[in-house]
Short mmCIF file of C-alpha atoms in Angstrom, two decimals:
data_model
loop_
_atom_site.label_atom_id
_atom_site.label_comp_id
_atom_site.label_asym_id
_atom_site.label_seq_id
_atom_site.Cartn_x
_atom_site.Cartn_y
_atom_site.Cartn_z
CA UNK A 1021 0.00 0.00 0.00
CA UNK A 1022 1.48 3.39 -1.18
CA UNK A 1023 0.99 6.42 1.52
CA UNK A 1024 0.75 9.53 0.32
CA UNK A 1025 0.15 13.27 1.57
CA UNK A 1026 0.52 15.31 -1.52
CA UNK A 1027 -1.86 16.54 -3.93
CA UNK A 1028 -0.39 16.06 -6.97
CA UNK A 1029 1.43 13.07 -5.68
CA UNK A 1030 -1.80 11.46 -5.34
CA UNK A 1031 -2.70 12.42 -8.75
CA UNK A 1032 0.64 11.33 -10.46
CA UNK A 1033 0.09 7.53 -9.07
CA UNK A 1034 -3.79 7.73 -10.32
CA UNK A 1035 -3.22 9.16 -13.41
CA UNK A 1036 -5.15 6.79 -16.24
CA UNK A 1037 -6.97 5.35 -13.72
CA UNK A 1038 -10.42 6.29 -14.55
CA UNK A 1039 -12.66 3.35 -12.03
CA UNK A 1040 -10.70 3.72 -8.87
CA UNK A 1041 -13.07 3.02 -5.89
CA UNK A 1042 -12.40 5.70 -2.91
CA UNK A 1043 -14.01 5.15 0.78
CA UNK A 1044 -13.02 8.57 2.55
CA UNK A 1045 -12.87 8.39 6.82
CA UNK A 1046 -11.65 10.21 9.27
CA UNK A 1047 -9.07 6.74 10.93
CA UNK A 1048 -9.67 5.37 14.31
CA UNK A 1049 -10.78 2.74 11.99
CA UNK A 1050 -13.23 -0.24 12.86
CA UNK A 1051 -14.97 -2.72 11.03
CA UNK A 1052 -17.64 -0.57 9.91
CA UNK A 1053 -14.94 1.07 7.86
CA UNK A 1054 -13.90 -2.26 6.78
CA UNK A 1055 -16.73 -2.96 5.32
CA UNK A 1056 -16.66 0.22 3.14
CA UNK A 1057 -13.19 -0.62 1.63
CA UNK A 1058 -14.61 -4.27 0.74
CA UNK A 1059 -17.88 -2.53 -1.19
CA UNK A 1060 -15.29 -0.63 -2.95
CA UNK A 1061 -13.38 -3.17 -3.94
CA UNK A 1062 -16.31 -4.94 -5.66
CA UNK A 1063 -17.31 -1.56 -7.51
CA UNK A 1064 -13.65 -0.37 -8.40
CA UNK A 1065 -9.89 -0.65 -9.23
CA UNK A 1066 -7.38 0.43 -7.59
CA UNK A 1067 -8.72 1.00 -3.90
CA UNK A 1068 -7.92 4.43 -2.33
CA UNK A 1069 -9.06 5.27 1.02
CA UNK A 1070 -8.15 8.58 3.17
CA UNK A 1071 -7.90 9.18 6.92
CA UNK A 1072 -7.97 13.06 7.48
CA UNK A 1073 -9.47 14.83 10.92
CA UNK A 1074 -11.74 17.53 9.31
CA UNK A 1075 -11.10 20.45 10.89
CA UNK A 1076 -14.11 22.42 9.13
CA UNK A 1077 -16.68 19.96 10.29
CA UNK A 1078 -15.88 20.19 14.22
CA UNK A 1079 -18.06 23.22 16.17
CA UNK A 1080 -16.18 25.41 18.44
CA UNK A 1081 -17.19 23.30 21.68
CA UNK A 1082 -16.59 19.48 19.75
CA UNK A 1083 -13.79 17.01 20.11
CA UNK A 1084 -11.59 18.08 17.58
CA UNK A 1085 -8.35 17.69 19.45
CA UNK A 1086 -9.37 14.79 21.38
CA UNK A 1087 -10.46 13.16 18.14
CA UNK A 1088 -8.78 9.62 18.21
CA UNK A 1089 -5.87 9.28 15.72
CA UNK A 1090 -4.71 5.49 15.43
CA UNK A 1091 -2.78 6.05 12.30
CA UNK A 1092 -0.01 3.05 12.45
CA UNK A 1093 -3.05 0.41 13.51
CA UNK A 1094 -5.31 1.71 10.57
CA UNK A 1095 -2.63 1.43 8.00
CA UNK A 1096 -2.39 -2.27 9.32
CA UNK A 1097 -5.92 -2.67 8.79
CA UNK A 1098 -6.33 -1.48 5.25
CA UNK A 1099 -3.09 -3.57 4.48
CA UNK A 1100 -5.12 -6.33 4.98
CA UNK A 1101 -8.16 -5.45 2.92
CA UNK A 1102 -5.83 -4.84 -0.02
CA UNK A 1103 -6.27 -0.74 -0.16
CA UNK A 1104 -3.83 0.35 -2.84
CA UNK A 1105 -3.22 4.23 -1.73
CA UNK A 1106 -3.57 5.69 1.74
CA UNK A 1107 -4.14 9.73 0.84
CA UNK A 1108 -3.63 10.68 4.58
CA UNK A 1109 -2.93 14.41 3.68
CA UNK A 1110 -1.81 16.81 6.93
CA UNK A 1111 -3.83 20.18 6.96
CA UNK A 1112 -1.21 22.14 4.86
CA UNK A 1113 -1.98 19.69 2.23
CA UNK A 1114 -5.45 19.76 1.94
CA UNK A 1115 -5.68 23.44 3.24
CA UNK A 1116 -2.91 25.47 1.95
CA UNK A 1117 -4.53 28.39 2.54
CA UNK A 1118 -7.68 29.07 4.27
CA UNK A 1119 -10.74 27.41 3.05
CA UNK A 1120 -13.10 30.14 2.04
CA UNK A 1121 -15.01 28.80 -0.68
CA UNK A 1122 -17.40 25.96 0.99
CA UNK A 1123 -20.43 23.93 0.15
CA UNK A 1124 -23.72 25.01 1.53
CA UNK A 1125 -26.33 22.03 1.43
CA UNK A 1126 -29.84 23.04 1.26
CA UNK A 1127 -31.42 24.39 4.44
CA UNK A 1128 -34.07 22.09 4.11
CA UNK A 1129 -32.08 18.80 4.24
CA UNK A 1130 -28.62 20.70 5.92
CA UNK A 1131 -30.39 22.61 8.40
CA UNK A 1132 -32.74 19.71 10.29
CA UNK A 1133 -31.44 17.06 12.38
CA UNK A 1134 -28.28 16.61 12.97
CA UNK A 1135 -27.48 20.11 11.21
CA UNK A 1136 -29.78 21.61 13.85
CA UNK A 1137 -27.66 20.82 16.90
CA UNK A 1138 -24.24 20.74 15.52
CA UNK A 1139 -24.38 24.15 12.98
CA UNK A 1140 -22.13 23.95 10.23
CA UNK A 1141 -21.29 20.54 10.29
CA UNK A 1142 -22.77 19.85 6.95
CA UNK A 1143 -20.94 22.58 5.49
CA UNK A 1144 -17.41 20.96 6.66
CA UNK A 1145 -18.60 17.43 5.34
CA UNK A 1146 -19.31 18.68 1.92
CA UNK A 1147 -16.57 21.25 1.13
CA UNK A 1148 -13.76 18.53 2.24
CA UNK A 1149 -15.58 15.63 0.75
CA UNK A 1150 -15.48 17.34 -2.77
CA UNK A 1151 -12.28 18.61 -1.97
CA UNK A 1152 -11.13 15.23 -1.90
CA UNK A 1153 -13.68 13.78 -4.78
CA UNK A 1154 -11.13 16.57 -6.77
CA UNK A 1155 -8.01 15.05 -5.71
CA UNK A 1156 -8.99 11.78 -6.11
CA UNK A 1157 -11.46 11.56 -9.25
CA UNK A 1158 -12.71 8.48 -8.16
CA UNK A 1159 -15.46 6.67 -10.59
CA UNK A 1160 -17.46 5.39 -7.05
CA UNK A 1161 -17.32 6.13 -3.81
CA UNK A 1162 -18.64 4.19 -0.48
CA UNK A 1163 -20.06 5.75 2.46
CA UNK A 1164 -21.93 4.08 5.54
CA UNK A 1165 -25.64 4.26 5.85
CA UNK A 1166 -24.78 5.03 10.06
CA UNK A 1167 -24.63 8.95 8.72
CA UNK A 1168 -27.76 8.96 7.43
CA UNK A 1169 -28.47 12.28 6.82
CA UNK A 1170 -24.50 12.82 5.65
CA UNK A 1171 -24.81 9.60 3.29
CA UNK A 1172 -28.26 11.85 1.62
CA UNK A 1173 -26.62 15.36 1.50
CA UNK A 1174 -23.46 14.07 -0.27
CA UNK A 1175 -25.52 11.59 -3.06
CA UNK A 1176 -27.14 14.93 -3.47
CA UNK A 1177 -24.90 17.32 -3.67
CA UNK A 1178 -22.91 15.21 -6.15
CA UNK A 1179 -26.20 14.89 -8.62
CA UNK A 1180 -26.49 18.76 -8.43
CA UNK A 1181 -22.85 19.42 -9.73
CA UNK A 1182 -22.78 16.55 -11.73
CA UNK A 1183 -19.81 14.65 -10.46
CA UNK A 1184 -18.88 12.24 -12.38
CA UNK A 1185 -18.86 9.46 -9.03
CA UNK A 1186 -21.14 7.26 -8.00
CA UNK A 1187 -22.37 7.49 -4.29
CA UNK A 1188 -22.80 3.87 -2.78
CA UNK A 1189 -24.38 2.97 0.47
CA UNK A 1190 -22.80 0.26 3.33
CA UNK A 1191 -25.15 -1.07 5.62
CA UNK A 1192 -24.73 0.25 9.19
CA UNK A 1193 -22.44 -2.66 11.23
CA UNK A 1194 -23.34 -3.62 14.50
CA UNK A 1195 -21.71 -4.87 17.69
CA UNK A 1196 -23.32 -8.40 18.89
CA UNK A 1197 -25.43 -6.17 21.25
CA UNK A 1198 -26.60 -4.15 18.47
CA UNK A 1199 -24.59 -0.90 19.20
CA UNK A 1200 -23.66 0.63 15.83
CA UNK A 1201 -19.65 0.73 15.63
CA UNK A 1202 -18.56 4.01 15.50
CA UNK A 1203 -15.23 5.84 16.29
CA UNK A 1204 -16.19 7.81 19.79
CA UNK A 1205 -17.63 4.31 21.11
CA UNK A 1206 -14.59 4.35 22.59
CA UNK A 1207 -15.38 7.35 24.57
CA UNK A 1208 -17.82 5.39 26.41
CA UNK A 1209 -17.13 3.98 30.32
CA UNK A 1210 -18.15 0.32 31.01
CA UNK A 1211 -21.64 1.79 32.42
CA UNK A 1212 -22.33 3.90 29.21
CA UNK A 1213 -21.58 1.03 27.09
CA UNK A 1214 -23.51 -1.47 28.88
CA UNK A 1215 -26.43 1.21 28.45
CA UNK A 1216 -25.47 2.23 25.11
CA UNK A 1217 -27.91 -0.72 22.98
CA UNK A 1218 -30.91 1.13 24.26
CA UNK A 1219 -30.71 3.37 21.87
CA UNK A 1220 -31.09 1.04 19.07
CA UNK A 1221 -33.91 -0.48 21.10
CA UNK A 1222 -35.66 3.02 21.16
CA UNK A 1223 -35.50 2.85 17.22
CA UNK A 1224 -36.62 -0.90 16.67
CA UNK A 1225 -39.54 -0.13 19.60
CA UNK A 1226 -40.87 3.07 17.23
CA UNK A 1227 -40.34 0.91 14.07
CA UNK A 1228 -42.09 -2.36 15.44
CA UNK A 1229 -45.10 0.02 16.34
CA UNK A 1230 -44.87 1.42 13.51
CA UNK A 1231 -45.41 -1.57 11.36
CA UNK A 1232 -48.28 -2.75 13.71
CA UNK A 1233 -50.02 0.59 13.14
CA UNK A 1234 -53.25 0.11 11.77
CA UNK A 1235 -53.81 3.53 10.69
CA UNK A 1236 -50.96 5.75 10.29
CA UNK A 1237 -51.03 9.25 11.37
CA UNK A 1238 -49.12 12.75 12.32
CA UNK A 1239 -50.56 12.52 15.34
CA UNK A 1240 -49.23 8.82 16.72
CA UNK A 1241 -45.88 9.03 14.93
CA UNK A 1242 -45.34 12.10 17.26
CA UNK A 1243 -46.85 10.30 20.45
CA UNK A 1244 -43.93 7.51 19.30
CA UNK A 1245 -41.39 9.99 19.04
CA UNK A 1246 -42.50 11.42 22.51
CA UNK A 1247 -42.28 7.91 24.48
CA UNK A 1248 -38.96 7.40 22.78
CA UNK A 1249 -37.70 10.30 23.78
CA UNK A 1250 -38.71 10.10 27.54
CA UNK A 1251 -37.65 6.12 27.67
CA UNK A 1252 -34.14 7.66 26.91
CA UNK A 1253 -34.06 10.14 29.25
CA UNK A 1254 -35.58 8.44 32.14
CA UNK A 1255 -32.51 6.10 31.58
CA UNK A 1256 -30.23 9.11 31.88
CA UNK A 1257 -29.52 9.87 28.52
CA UNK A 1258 -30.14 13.51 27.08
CA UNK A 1259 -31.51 12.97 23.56
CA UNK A 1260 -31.12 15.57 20.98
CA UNK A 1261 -34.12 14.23 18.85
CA UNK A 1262 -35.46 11.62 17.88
CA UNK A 1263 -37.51 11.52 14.19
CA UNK A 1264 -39.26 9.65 11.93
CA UNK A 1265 -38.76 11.00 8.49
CA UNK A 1266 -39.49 10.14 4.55
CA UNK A 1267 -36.86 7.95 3.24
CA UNK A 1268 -36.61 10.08 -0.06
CA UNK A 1269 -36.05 13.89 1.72
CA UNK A 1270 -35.81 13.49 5.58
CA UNK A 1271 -38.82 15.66 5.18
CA UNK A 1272 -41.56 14.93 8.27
CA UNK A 1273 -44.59 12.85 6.51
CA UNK A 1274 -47.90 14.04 6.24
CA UNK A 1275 -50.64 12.02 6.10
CA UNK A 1276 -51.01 11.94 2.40
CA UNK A 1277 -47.61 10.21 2.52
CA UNK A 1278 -48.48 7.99 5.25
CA UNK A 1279 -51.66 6.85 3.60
CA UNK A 1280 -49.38 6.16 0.27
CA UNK A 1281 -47.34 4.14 2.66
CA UNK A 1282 -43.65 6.31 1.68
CA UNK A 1283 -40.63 4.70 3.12
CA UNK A 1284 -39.85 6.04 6.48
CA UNK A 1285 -36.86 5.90 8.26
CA UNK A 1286 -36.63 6.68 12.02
CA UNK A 1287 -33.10 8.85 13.63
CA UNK A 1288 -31.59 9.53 16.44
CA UNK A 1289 -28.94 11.55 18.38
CA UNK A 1290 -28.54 11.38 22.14
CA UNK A 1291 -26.04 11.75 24.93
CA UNK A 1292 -25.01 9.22 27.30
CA UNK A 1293 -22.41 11.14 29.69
CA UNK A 1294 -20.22 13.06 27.69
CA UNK A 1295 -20.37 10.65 24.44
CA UNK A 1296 -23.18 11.84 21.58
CA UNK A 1297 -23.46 8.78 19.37
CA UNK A 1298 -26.03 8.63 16.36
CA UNK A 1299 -28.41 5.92 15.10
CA UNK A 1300 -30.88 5.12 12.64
CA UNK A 1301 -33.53 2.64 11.32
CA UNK A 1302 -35.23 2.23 8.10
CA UNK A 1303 -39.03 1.30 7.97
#
């Protein structure tokens, strides 16, 4: 596997290669991110994965610094799974100079959910993800269906400026217990992670009701949101929101959608001590 920082490095080694397969992350890898590189692998040649900290996507109060970096174990790691280029660019490299031209998703989709309580996030994701997307050119590339709303904004975004890269989903991996894997699971004390499945239980309690929903309405999908929300809290997290949502636009359904029977999906964001982990469950 070839490790590279520069720009035009990068672009020297990929030159001619017009299906490389590229899974972008942030390290601290795990085998949710695994699972990414082997979908790429199926959809593309050569593999190229990065590990970069986005600065732009961290608010003023989040974990930027404390942000785990396991850089010699990840390299192991994507040895293994046959990645052919490692693009693990410092910030000079990426950001030479400040980064004043940025992506600004739609308010509608940018500014609900998880865009609501961390401001500006969105913006981060996009401008370095088609940052990258321009120093890569990759013909696919594979993110994880854990970021729900992230894995929506960036198919979109790359259908409105006509990118030539295909945007392909991985399933959301799972502990035994049914914790989604994610990076700041680590973060978690014994306690919090014994207590962290609950929140997947909160989603598969709202989506098992709402499959055994006779009639569908406004009115009981917010009661469900309600219960969820205090069945978290009385447990001692501090839930951000949770919401059930149309598939297609993470818009709220209405009852015309409901009676056409739309997709839903149901998503979460909540606390437990100091660790904010995200979740999500398709209907």
């Amino acid at each position: 596997m070839k490790i590279i920082s520069d720009i035009q490095e990068l672009r020297d080694h990929l030159r001619g290669q017009n299906r490389a397969s590229f899974v972008p992350t942030m390290g601290n890898l795990h085998e949710g991110h695994l699972s990414l590189m082997r979908i790429a692998r199926q959809h593309g040649d050569p593999v190229v994965a990065s590990i970069f900290v986005n600065r732009l996507q961290f608010g003023p109060n989040e974990d930027f610094d404390s942000y785990p970096r396991t850089m010699q174990a990840d390299i192991k790691k994507l040895e293994k799974e046959g990645v052919y280029i490692l693009f693990a660019p410092t910030e000079n490299d990426l950001y030479p100079q400040p980064q004043e031209y940025r992506v600004d998703p739609p308010e509608q989709l940018g500014d609900i959910l998880e865009g609501k309580f961390r401001p500006g996030f969105f913006n981060g994701v996009c401008t370095v993800v088609l940052k990258l997307f321009s120093c890569v050119q990759p013909k696919v590339a594979v993110f994880g269906k854990k970021d729900y709303q992230q894995f929506m904004i960036l198919r979109q975004m790359v259908r409105q400026f006509a990118l030539p890269v295909e945007i392909l989903p991985g399933e959301t991996i799972r502990a035994e217990d049914g914790l989604a894997l994610s990076s700041r699971n680590g973060y978690l004390s014994i306690e919090e992670r014994t207590e962290a499945p609950n929140l997947l239980k909160a989603l598969q309690d709202i989506r098992n009701k709402v499959i055994e929903l006779q009639e569908r309405n406004i009115n009981t999908l917010t009661s469900l949101e309600q219960a969820a929300m205090k069945f978290l809290s009385e447990r001692g997290w501090n839930p951000d929101y949770i919401a059930i949502r149309l598939q297609r636009n993470l818009a709220p359904p209405t009852n015309a959608n409901l009676e056409a029977n739309e997709p839903l999906v149901v998503l979460t964001a909540a606390k437990i001590g100091k660790t904010r982990l995200i979740d999500n469950l398709e209907i």
